[in-house]
């Protein structure tokens, strides 16, 4: 299957990160979303919604990797605070994003219930 999301779409709708970061993470983000999608349901009418979902997941994955557990940094006496985010917390965040975008469509696999 060809990539659903391309740089031009991302850059015109969700331009938060540069093209190098997009290239580095887009395949991973798309694969994460497609685990929850009934790919036989993808069509022209819902493809933009799917792309928007992938963009949102992409932004979240890049952001999570970039903060590397840091929640805040002070400069005066230099201090750094860390947040303890588990793999389960990250997965739940991604599932919430996917549910937000695709929960009221026919794209999500049967086991999902939109909240």
mmCIF file of C-alpha atoms in Angstrom, residues 5-67:
data_model
loop_
_atom_site.group_PDB
_atom_site.id
_atom_site.type_symbol
_atom_site.label_atom_id
_atom_site.label_comp_id
_atom_site.label_asym_id
_atom_site.label_seq_id
_atom_site.Cartn_x
_atom_site.Cartn_y
_atom_site.Cartn_z
ATOM 1 C CA UNK A 5 -0.151 10.990 3.785
ATOM 2 C CA UNK A 6 2.315 13.121 1.843
ATOM 3 C CA UNK A 7 4.367 16.180 2.758
ATOM 4 C CA UNK A 8 2.231 18.591 0.726
ATOM 5 C CA UNK A 9 -0.962 17.635 2.577
ATOM 6 C CA UNK A 10 0.726 17.729 5.986
ATOM 7 C CA UNK A 11 2.427 21.057 5.323
ATOM 8 C CA UNK A 12 -0.786 22.692 4.126
ATOM 9 C CA UNK A 13 -2.976 21.420 6.995
ATOM 10 C CA UNK A 14 -0.854 20.686 10.091
ATOM 11 C CA UNK A 15 2.536 22.371 9.560
ATOM 12 C CA UNK A 16 4.093 21.971 12.993
ATOM 13 C CA UNK A 17 7.372 20.264 12.089
ATOM 14 C CA UNK A 18 9.819 20.408 9.171
ATOM 15 C CA UNK A 19 10.037 18.081 6.180
ATOM 16 C CA UNK A 20 12.947 16.078 7.609
ATOM 17 C CA UNK A 21 10.958 15.312 10.763
ATOM 18 C CA UNK A 22 7.931 14.493 8.622
ATOM 19 C CA UNK A 23 9.980 12.050 6.563
ATOM 20 C CA UNK A 24 11.429 10.467 9.683
ATOM 21 C CA UNK A 25 8.098 9.886 11.466
ATOM 22 C CA UNK A 26 5.296 9.792 8.876
ATOM 23 C CA UNK A 27 5.539 6.083 8.080
ATOM 24 C CA UNK A 28 5.460 5.212 11.791
ATOM 25 C CA UNK A 29 2.466 7.472 12.458
ATOM 26 C CA UNK A 30 0.572 6.080 9.484
ATOM 27 C CA UNK A 31 1.273 2.496 10.579
ATOM 28 C CA UNK A 32 0.056 3.289 14.100
ATOM 29 C CA UNK A 33 -3.237 4.689 12.806
ATOM 30 C CA UNK A 34 -3.799 1.912 10.292
ATOM 31 C CA UNK A 35 -3.694 -0.689 13.097
ATOM 32 C CA UNK A 36 -7.082 0.686 14.167
ATOM 33 C CA UNK A 37 -8.544 1.193 10.694
ATOM 34 C CA UNK A 38 -10.583 -1.080 8.513
ATOM 35 C CA UNK A 39 -8.581 -0.351 5.354
ATOM 36 C CA UNK A 40 -11.369 -1.690 3.134
ATOM 37 C CA UNK A 41 -13.477 1.282 4.286
ATOM 38 C CA UNK A 42 -11.048 3.937 3.006
ATOM 39 C CA UNK A 43 -12.585 5.926 0.156
ATOM 40 C CA UNK A 44 -12.475 9.412 -1.352
ATOM 41 C CA UNK A 45 -15.140 10.709 1.048
ATOM 42 C CA UNK A 46 -13.249 9.808 4.236
ATOM 43 C CA UNK A 47 -9.634 9.943 3.091
ATOM 44 C CA UNK A 48 -9.088 13.553 4.251
ATOM 45 C CA UNK A 49 -10.373 12.675 7.725
ATOM 46 C CA UNK A 50 -7.937 9.767 7.814
ATOM 47 C CA UNK A 51 -5.108 12.050 6.679
ATOM 48 C CA UNK A 52 -6.010 14.579 9.386
ATOM 49 C CA UNK A 53 -5.909 11.811 11.972
ATOM 50 C CA UNK A 54 -2.482 10.674 10.781
ATOM 51 C CA UNK A 55 -1.233 14.278 10.879
ATOM 52 C CA UNK A 56 -2.416 14.702 14.464
ATOM 53 C CA UNK A 57 -0.797 11.404 15.507
ATOM 54 C CA UNK A 58 2.372 12.405 13.656
ATOM 55 C CA UNK A 59 2.567 15.722 15.518
ATOM 56 C CA UNK A 60 2.022 13.948 18.820
ATOM 57 C CA UNK A 61 4.678 11.283 18.150
ATOM 58 C CA UNK A 62 7.277 13.866 17.100
ATOM 59 C CA UNK A 63 6.444 16.019 20.119
ATOM 60 C CA UNK A 64 6.655 13.086 22.552
ATOM 61 C CA UNK A 65 10.045 12.086 21.151
ATOM 62 C CA UNK A 66 11.332 15.657 21.238
ATOM 63 C CA UNK A 67 10.523 16.374 24.889
#
